[in-house]
Short mmCIF file of C-alpha atoms in Angstrom, two decimals:
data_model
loop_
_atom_site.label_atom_id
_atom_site.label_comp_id
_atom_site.label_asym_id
_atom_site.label_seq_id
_atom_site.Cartn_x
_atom_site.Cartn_y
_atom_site.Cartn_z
CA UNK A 1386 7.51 4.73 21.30
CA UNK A 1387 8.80 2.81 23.87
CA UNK A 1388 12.27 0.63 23.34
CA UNK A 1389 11.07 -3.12 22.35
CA UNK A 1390 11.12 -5.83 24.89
CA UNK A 1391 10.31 -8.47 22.43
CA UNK A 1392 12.19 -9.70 19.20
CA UNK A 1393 9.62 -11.90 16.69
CA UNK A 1394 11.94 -13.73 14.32
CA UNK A 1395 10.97 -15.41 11.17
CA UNK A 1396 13.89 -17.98 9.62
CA UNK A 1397 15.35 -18.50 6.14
CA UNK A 1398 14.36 -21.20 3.24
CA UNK A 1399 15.05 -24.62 5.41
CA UNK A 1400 15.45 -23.06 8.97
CA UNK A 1401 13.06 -23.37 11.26
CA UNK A 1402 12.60 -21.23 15.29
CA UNK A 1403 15.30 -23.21 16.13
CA UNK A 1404 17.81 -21.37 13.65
CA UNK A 1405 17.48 -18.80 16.69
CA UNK A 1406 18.83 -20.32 19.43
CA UNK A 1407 21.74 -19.60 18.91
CA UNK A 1408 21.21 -15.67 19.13
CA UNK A 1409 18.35 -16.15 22.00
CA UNK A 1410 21.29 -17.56 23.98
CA UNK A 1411 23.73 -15.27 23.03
CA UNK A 1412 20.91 -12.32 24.13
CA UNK A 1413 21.28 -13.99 27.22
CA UNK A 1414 18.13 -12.27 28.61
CA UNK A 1415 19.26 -8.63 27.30
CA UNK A 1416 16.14 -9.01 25.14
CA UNK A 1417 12.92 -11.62 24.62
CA UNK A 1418 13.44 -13.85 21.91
CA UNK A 1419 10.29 -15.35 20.33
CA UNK A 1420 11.20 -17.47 17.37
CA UNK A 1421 8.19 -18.78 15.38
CA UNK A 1422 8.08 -21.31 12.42
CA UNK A 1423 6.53 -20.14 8.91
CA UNK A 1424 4.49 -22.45 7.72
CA UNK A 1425 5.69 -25.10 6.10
CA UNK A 1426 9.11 -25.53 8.01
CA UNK A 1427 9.74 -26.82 11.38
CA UNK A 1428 6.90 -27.59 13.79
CA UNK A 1429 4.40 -26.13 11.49
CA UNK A 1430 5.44 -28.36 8.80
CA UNK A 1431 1.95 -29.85 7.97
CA UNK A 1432 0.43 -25.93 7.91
CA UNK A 1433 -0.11 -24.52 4.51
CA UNK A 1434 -0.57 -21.02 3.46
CA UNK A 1435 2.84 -20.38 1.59
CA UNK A 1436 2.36 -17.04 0.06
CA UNK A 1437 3.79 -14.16 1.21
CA UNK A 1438 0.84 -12.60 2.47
CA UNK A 1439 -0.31 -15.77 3.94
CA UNK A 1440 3.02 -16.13 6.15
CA UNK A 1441 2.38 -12.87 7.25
CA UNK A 1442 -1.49 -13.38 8.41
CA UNK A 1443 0.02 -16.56 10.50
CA UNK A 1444 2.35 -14.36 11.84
CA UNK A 1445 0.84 -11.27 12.76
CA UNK A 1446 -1.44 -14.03 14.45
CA UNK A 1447 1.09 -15.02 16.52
CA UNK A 1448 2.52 -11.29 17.50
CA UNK A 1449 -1.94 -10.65 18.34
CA UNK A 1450 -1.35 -13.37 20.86
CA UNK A 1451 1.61 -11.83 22.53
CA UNK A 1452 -0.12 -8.29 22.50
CA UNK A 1453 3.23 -6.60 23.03
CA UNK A 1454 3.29 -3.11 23.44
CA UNK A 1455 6.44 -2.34 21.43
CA UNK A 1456 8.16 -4.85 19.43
CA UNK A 1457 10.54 -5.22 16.50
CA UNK A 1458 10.99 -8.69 14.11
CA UNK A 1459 14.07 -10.27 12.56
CA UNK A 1460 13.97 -11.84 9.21
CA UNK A 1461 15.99 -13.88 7.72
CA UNK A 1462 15.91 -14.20 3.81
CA UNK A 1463 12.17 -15.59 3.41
CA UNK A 1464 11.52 -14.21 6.58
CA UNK A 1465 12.60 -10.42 5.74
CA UNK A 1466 10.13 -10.05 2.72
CA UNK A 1467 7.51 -11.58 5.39
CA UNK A 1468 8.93 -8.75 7.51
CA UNK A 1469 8.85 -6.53 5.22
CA UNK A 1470 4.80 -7.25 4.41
CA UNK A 1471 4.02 -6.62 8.49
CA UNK A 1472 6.15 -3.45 8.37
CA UNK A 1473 3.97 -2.05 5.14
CA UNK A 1474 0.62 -3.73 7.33
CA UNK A 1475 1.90 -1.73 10.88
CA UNK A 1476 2.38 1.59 9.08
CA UNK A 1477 -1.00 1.54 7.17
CA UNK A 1478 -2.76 0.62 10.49
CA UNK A 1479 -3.13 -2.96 10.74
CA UNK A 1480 -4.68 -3.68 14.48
CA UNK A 1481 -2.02 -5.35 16.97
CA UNK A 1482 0.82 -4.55 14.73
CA UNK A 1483 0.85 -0.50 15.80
CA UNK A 1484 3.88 -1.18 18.56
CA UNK A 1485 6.34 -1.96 15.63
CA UNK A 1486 9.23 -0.23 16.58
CA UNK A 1487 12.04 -1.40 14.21
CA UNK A 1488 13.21 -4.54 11.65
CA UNK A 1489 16.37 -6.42 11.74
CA UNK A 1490 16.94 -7.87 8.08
CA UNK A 1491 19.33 -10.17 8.04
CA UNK A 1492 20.35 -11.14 3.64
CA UNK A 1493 17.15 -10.15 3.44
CA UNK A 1494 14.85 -11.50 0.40
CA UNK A 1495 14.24 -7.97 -0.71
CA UNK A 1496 10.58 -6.65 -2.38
CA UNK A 1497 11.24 -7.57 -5.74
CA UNK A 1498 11.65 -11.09 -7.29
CA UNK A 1499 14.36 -12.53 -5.51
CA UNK A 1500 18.06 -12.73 -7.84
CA UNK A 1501 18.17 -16.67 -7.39
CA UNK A 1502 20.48 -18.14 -10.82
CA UNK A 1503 17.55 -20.44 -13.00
CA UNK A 1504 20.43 -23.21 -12.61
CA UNK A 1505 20.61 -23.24 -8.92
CA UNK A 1506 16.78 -23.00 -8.38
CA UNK A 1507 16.10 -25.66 -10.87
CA UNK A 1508 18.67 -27.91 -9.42
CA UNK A 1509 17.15 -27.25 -5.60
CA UNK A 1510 13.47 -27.88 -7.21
CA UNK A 1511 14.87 -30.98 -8.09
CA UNK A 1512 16.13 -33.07 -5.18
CA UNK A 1513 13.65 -31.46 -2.42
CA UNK A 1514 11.50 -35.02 -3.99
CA UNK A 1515 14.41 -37.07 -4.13
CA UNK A 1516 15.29 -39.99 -1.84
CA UNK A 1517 16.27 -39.87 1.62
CA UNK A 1518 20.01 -40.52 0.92
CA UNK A 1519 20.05 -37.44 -2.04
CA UNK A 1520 18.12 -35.37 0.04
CA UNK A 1521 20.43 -35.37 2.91
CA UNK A 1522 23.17 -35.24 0.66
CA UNK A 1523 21.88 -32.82 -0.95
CA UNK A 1524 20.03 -30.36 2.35
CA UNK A 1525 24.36 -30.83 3.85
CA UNK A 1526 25.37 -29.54 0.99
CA UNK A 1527 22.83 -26.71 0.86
CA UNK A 1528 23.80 -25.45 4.33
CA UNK A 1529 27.63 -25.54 3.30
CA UNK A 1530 26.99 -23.48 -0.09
CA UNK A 1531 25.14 -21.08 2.36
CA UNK A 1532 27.52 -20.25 4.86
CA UNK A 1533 31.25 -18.41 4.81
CA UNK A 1534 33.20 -20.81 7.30
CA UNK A 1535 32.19 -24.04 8.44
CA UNK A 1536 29.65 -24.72 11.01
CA UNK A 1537 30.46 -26.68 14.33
CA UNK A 1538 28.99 -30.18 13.51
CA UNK A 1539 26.17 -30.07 15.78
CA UNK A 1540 24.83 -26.81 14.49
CA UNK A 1541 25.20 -28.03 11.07
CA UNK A 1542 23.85 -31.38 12.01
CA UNK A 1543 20.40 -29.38 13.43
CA UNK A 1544 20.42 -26.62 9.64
CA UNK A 1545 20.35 -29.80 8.14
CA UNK A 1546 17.57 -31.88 9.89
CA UNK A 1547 15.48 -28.77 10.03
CA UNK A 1548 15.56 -28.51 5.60
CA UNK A 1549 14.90 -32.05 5.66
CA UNK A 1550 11.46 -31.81 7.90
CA UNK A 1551 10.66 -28.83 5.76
CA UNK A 1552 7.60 -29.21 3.77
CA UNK A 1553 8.34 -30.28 -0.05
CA UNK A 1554 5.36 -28.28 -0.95
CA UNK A 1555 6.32 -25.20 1.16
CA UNK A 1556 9.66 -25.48 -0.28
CA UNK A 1557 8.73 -25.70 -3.99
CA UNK A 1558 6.21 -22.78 -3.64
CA UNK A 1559 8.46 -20.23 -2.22
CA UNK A 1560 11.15 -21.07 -5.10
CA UNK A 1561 8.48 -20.89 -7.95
CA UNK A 1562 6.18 -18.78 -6.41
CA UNK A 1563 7.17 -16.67 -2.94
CA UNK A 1564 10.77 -15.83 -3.86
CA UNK A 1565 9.03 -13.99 -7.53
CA UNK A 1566 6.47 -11.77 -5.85
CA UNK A 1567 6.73 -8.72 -6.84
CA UNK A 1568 5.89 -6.51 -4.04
CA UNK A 1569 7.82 -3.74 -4.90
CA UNK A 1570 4.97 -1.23 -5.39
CA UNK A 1571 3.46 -2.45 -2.59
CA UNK A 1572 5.66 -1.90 0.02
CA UNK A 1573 7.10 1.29 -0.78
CA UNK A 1574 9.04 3.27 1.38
CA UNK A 1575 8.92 2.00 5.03
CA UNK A 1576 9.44 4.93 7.71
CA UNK A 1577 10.20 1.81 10.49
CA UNK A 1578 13.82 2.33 11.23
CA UNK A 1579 15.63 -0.96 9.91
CA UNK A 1580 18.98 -2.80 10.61
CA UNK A 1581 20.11 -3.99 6.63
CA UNK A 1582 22.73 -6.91 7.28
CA UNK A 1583 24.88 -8.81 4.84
CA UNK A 1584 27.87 -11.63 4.65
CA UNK A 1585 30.41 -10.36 2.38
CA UNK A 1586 30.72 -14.25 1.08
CA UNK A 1587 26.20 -14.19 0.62
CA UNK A 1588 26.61 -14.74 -3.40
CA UNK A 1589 23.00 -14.02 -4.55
CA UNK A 1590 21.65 -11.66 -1.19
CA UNK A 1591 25.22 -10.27 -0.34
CA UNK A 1592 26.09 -6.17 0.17
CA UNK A 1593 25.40 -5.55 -3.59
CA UNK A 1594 21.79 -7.09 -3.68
CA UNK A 1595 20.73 -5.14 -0.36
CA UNK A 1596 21.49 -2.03 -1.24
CA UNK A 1597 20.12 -1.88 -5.03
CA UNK A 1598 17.03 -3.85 -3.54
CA UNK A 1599 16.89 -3.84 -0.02
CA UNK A 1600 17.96 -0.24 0.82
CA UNK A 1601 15.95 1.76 -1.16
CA UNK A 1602 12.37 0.58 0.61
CA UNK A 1603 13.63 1.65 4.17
CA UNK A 1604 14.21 5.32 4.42
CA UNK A 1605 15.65 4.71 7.91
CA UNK A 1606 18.06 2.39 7.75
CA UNK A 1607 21.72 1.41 8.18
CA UNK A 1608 23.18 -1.14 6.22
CA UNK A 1609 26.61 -3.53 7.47
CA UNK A 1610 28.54 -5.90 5.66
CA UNK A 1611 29.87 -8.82 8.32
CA UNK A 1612 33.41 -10.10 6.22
CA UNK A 1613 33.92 -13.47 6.06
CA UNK A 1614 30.08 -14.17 6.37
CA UNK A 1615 27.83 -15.98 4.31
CA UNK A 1616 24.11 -16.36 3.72
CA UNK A 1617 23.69 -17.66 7.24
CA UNK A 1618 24.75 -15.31 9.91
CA UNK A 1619 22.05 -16.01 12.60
CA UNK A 1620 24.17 -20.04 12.73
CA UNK A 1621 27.71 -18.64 11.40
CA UNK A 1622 28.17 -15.49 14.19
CA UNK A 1623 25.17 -15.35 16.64
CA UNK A 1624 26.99 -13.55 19.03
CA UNK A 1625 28.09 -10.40 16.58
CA UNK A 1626 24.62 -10.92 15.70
CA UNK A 1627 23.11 -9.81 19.20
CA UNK A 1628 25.32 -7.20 19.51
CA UNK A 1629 24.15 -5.63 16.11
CA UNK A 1630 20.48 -5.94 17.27
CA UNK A 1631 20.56 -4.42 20.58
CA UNK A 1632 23.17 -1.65 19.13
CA UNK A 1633 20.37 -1.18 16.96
CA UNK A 1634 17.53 -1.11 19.42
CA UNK A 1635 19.75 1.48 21.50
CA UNK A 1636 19.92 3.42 19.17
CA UNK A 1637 17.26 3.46 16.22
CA UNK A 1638 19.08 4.12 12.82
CA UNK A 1639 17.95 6.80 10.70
CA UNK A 1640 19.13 8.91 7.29
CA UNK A 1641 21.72 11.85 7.97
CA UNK A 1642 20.64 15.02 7.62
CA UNK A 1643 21.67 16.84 4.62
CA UNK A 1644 21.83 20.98 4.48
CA UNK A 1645 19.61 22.37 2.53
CA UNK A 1646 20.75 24.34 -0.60
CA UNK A 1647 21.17 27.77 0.91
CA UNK A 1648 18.98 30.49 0.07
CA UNK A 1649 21.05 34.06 0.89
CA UNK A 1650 18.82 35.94 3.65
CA UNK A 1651 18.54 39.04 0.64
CA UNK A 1652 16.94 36.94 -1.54
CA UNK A 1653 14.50 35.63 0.73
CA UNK A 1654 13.80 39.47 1.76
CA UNK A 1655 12.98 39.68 -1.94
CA UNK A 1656 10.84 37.09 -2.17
CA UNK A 1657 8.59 37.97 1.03
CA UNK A 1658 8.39 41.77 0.13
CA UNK A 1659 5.38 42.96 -1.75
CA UNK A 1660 7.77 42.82 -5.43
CA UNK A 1661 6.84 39.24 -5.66
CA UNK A 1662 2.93 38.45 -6.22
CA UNK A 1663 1.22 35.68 -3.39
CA UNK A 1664 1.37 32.95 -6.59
CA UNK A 1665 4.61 32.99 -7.46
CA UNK A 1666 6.08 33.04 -3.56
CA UNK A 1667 3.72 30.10 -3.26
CA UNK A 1668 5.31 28.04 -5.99
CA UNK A 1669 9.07 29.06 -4.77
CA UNK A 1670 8.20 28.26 -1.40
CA UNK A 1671 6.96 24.89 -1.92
CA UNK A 1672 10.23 24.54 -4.25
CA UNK A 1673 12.19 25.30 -1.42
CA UNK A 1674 10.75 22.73 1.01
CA UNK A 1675 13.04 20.28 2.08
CA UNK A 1676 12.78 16.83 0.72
CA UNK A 1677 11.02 14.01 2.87
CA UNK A 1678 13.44 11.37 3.61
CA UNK A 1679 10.45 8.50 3.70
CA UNK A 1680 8.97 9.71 0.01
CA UNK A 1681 7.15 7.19 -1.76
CA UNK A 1682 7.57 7.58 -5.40
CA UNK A 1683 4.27 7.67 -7.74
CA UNK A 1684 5.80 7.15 -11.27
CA UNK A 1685 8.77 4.93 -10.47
CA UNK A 1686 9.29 2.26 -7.69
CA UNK A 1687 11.65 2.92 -5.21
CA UNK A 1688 14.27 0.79 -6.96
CA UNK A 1689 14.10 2.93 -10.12
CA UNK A 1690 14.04 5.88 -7.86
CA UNK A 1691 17.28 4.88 -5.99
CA UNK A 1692 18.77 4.63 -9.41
CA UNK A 1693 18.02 7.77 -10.71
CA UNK A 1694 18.70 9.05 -7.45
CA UNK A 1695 22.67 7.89 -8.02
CA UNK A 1696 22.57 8.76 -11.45
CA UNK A 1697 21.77 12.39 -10.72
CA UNK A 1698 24.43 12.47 -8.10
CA UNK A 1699 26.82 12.08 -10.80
CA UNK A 1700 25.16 14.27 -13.45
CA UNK A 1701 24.19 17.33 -11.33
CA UNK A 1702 25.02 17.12 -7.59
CA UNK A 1703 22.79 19.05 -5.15
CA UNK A 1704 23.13 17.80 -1.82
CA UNK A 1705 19.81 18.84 0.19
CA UNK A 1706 17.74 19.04 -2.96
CA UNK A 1707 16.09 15.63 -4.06
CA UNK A 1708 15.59 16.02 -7.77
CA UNK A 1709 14.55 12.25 -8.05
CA UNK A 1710 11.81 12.87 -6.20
CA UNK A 1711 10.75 16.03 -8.02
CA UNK A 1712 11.36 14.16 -11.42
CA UNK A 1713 9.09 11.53 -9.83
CA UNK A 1714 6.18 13.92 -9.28
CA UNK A 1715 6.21 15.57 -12.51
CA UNK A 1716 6.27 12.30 -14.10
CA UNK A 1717 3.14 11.00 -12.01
CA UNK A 1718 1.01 14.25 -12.70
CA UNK A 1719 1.93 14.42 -16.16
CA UNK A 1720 3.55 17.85 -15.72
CA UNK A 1721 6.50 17.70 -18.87
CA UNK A 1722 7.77 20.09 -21.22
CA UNK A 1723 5.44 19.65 -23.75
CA UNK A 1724 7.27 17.66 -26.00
CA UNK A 1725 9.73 14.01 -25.97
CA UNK A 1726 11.51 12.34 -28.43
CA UNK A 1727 8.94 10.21 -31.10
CA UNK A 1728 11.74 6.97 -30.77
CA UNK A 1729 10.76 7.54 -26.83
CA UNK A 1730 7.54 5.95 -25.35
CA UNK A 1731 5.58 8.35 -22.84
CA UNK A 1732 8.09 9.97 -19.95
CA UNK A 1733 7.28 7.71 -17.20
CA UNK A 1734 7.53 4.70 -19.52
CA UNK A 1735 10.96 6.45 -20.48
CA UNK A 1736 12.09 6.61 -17.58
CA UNK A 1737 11.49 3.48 -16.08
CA UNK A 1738 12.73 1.27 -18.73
CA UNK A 1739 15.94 3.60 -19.24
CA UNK A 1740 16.90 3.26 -15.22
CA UNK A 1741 16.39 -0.86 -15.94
CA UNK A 1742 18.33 -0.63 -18.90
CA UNK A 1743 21.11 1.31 -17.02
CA UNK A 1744 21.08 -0.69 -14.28
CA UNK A 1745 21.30 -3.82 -16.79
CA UNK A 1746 24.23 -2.35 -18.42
CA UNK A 1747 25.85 -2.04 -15.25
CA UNK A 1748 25.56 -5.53 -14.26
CA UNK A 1749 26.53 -6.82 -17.44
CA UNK A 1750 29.64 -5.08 -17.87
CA UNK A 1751 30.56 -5.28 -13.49
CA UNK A 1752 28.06 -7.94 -12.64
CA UNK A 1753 27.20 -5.07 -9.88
CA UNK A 1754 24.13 -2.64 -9.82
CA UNK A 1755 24.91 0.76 -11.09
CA UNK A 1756 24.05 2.14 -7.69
CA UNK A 1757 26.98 0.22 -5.76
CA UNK A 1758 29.47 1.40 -8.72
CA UNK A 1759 32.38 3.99 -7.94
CA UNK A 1760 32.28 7.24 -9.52
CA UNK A 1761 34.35 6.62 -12.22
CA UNK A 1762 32.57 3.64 -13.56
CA UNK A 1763 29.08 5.18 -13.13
CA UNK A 1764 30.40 8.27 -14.79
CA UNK A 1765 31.99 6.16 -17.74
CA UNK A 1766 28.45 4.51 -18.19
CA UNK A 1767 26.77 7.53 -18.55
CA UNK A 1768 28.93 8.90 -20.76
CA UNK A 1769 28.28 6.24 -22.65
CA UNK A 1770 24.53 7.09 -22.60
CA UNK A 1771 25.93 10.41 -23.56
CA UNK A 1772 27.40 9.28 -26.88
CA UNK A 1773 24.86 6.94 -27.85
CA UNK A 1774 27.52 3.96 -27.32
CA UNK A 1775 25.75 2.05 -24.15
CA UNK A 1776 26.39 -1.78 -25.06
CA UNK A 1777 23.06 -3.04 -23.69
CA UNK A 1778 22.04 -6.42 -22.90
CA UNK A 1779 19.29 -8.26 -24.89
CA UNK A 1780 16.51 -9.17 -22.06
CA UNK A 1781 12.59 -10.17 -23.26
CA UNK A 1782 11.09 -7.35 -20.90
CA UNK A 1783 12.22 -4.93 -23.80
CA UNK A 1784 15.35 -2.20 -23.06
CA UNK A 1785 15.84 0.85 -24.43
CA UNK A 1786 18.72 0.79 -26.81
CA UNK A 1787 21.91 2.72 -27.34
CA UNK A 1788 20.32 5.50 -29.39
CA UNK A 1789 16.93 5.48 -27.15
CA UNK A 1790 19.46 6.01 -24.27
CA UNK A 1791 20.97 8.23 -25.52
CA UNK A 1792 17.64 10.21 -26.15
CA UNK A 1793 16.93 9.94 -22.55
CA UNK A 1794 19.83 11.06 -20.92
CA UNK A 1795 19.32 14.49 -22.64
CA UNK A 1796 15.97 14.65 -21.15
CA UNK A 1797 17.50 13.42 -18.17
CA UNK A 1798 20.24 16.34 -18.04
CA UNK A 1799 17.05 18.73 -19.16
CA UNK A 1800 14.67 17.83 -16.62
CA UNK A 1801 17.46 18.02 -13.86
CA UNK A 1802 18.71 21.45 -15.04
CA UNK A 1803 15.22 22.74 -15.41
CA UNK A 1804 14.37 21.32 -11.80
CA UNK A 1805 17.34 22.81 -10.37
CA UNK A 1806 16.77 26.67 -11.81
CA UNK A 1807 13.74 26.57 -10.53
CA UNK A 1808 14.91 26.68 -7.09
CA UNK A 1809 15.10 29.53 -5.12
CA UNK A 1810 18.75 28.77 -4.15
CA UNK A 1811 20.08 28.62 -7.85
CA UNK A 1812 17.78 31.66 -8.76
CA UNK A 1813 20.24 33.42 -5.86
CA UNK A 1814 23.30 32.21 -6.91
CA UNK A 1815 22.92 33.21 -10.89
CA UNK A 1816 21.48 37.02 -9.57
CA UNK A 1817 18.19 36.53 -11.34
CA UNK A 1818 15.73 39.31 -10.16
CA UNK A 1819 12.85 39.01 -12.34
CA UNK A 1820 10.92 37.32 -9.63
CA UNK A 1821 10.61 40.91 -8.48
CA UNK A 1822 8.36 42.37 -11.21
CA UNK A 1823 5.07 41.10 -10.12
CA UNK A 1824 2.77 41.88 -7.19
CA UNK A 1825 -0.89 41.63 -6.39
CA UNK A 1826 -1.72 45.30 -6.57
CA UNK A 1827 -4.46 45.07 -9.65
CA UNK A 1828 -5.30 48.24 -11.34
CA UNK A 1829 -1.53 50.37 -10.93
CA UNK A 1830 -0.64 52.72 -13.33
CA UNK A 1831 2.13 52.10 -14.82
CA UNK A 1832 4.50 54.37 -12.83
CA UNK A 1833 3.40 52.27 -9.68
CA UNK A 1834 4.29 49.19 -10.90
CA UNK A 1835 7.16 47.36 -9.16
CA UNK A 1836 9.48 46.51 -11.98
CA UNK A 1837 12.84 48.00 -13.43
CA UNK A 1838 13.75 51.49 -13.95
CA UNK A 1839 17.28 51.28 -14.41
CA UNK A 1840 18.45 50.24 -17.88
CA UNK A 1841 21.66 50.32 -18.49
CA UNK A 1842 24.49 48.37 -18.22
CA UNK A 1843 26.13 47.81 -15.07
CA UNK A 1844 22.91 49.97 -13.18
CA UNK A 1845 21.10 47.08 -10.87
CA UNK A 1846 18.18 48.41 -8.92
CA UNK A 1847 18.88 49.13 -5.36
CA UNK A 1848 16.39 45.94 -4.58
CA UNK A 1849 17.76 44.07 -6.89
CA UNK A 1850 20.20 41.31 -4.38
CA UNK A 1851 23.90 40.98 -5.75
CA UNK A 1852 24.68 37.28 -7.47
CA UNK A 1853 26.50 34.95 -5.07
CA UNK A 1854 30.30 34.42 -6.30
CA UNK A 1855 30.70 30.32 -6.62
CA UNK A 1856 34.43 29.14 -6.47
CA UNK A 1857 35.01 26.41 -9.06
CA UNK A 1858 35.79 23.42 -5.86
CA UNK A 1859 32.11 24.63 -4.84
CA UNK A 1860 30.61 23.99 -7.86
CA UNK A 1861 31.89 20.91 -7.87
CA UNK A 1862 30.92 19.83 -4.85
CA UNK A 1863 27.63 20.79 -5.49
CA UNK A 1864 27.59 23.38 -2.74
#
């Protein structure tokens, strides 16, 4: 695809195109800026249509009218989940949004409900209707909660004007309505390449929330942290802004490749030679394919999946080899081990309330996500998962408890073993050679069939390949 000429960008709660012009000028021509106002806000204050879907119709409207050939789009808190919806729209095939060639989310509202405190949203809800002297008060003191330094007074003077013209309506609808859709599900996992940015000072969108919520949708991303920044970086540092973007343009960010767990070239003689019958080589070789960077989970969402993702890191570490994914698909097609624990509801009921409750645990005890934890305290939660002594908070969605987690870590530590075996890489490295006792010759006597002869100890057959020798530090490093 050919490198973007033109940058769409959709502004936060309050801000309006204007809230760009401070980038477009500090672009300085490098790149097309094309600013548009969602409705509700700005010039298209007296426009309705405040759902998130409904933003993104007007602007994928607007982007139609351009008819650019390659493009990316900025969002900005409200206007990254709107982002987010056109991304999901290009990649399924939505006409005139096929030239999408990247996303810039700047404290991005991520897919799911939005982590706003009740207080703080009740307390906004409130004055929005107020009179004129509260509501200025009260849209200054918005745009100095939001940002990480003080804004010059004339750039402050122009956040606050634009909240004021904003649309009560529009504003009341994305707190009670827009910020809580749940489009988890329904974006996915994005292939678009995508910029994640965050002020270390953004209290409820900051590092933390975009990369338990953010992160986990884009499978090409990179994510920065700007210190000293708040919620408001397109106003607070335009100019480190459009450096980020066109770094970004220049150079598309995507996952690192991982090696694949190693499979020793005798082994995979073994498995190609005539020992091994056509089914079985079929099922190692699709265990052996490597894992798709952009997969889309079918039992979980790709929150859950990010979590389990972590927590597997920690409990069996196989760089190369996504097990969450694998867990994922046995979960979706049912495919178990016959039996689960009776205080457990079905697997993939498990296992989606048990990552929520971890995660929950993890926030009460470090108000962080589990998946932004250090080792040490993501291994001391699971080990209290372990012993059955995870303190877990009360919440009216329903939680597993400390016993119930403890039930599904086992199956946790089961179903990642049991993945893991299966593999023709940790079939190598433990010397197993029954694979080789098969074959598709029907009808041999049984001199001709291809299994052991030798029986005693010590006496491998001569096809038999010789188990790999793993030094403790390898182990450990999962290698």
């Amino acid at each position: 695809m050919s490198e973007p000429e033109i940058l769409f960008c959709l502004h936060f709660l309050g801000g309006s195109a204007r809230s760009w012009s401070p980038l477009a000028r500090a672009l300085d021509g490098a790149l097309t800026c094309v600013p548009l106002d969602l409705p509700g806000f700005g010039e298209a204050a007296g426009k309705t249509g405040f759902s998130v879907d409904a933003m993104a119709d007007h602007v994928a409207q607007a982007i139609r009218a351009h008819a650019p050939a390659a493009f990316s789009i900025a969002g900005h808190s409200m206007g990254a989940k709107v982002a987010l919806a056109l991304a999901r729209r290009a990649e399924d095939g939505t006409p005139g949004l096929q030239g999408l060639a990247g996303l810039i989310l700047v404290s991005g509202s991520p897919p799911s409900p939005e982590p706003i405190p009740e207080e703080r949203r009740s307390k906004m809800l409130t004055w929005i209707d107020a009179d004129p002297e509260t509501r200025r008060r009260e849209a200054r003191s918005f745009v100095r909660a939001n940002v990480g330094r003080d804004l010059d007074a004339e750039t402050e003077d122009k956040a606050v004007d634009d909240v004021l013209r904003a649309s009560p309506a529009a504003w009341k609808a994305w707190l009670t309505s827009g910020a809580n859709e749940d489009w988890c599900r329904r974006i996915g996992v994005l292939r678009t390449p995508a910029l994640i940015l965050a002020g270390s000072e953004d209290a409820d969108l900051g590092p933390d929330a975009q990369c338990a919520l953010m992160a986990p949708h884009l499978a090409h991303h990179r994510l920065i942290t700007l210190e000293g920044v708040g919620h408001l970086l397109p106003l607070e540092r335009p100019e480190a802004l459009a450096s980020l973007v066109l770094d970004s343009i220049r150079e598309r960010p995507r996952r690192p490749e991982m090696a694949e767990p190693h499979v020793p070239l005798a082994y995979a003689a073994l498995i190609a030679s005539e020992r091994v019958n056509s089914r079985l080589r079929g099922a190692l070789d699709t265990r052996a394919e490597p894992p798709d960077p952009a997969y889309d989970p079918k039992a979980l969402d790709p929150v859950e999946l990010g979590t389990l993702r972590v927590a597997l890191a920690r409990v069996l570490p196989m760089p190369g080899l996504d097990l969450a994914a694998r867990i994922d698909q046995r979960l979706a097609a049912g495919e178990g081990d016959g039996w689960r624990f009776s205080a457990l509801p079905p697997d993939p009921d498990a296992y989606r309330v048990a990552l929520r409750t971890l995660d929950a645990a993890a926030r009460a005890a470090h108000d962080r996500p589990f998946v932004v934890l250090d080792g040490a305290d993501q291994d001391a939660l699971l080990t209290l998962c372990e012993q059955g002594e995870l303190t877990v908070p009360d919440a009216p969605d329903g939680r597993l408890d400390a016993d119930r987690m403890r039930f599904w870590f086992e199956d946790l530590r089961s179903d990642a073993v049991r993945l893991w075996l299966g593999h023709p890489a940790a079939l190598a490295r433990i010397g197993f050679s029954g694979i080789g006792v098969g074959g598709d010759r029907p009808g041999e006597i049984a001199r001709d069939l291809p299994g052991f002869r030798q029986t005693g100890l010590d006496a491998p057959e001569p096809w038999e390949p010789e188990p790999q020798t793993i030094m403790p530090q390898q182990m450990e490093a999962g290698r």
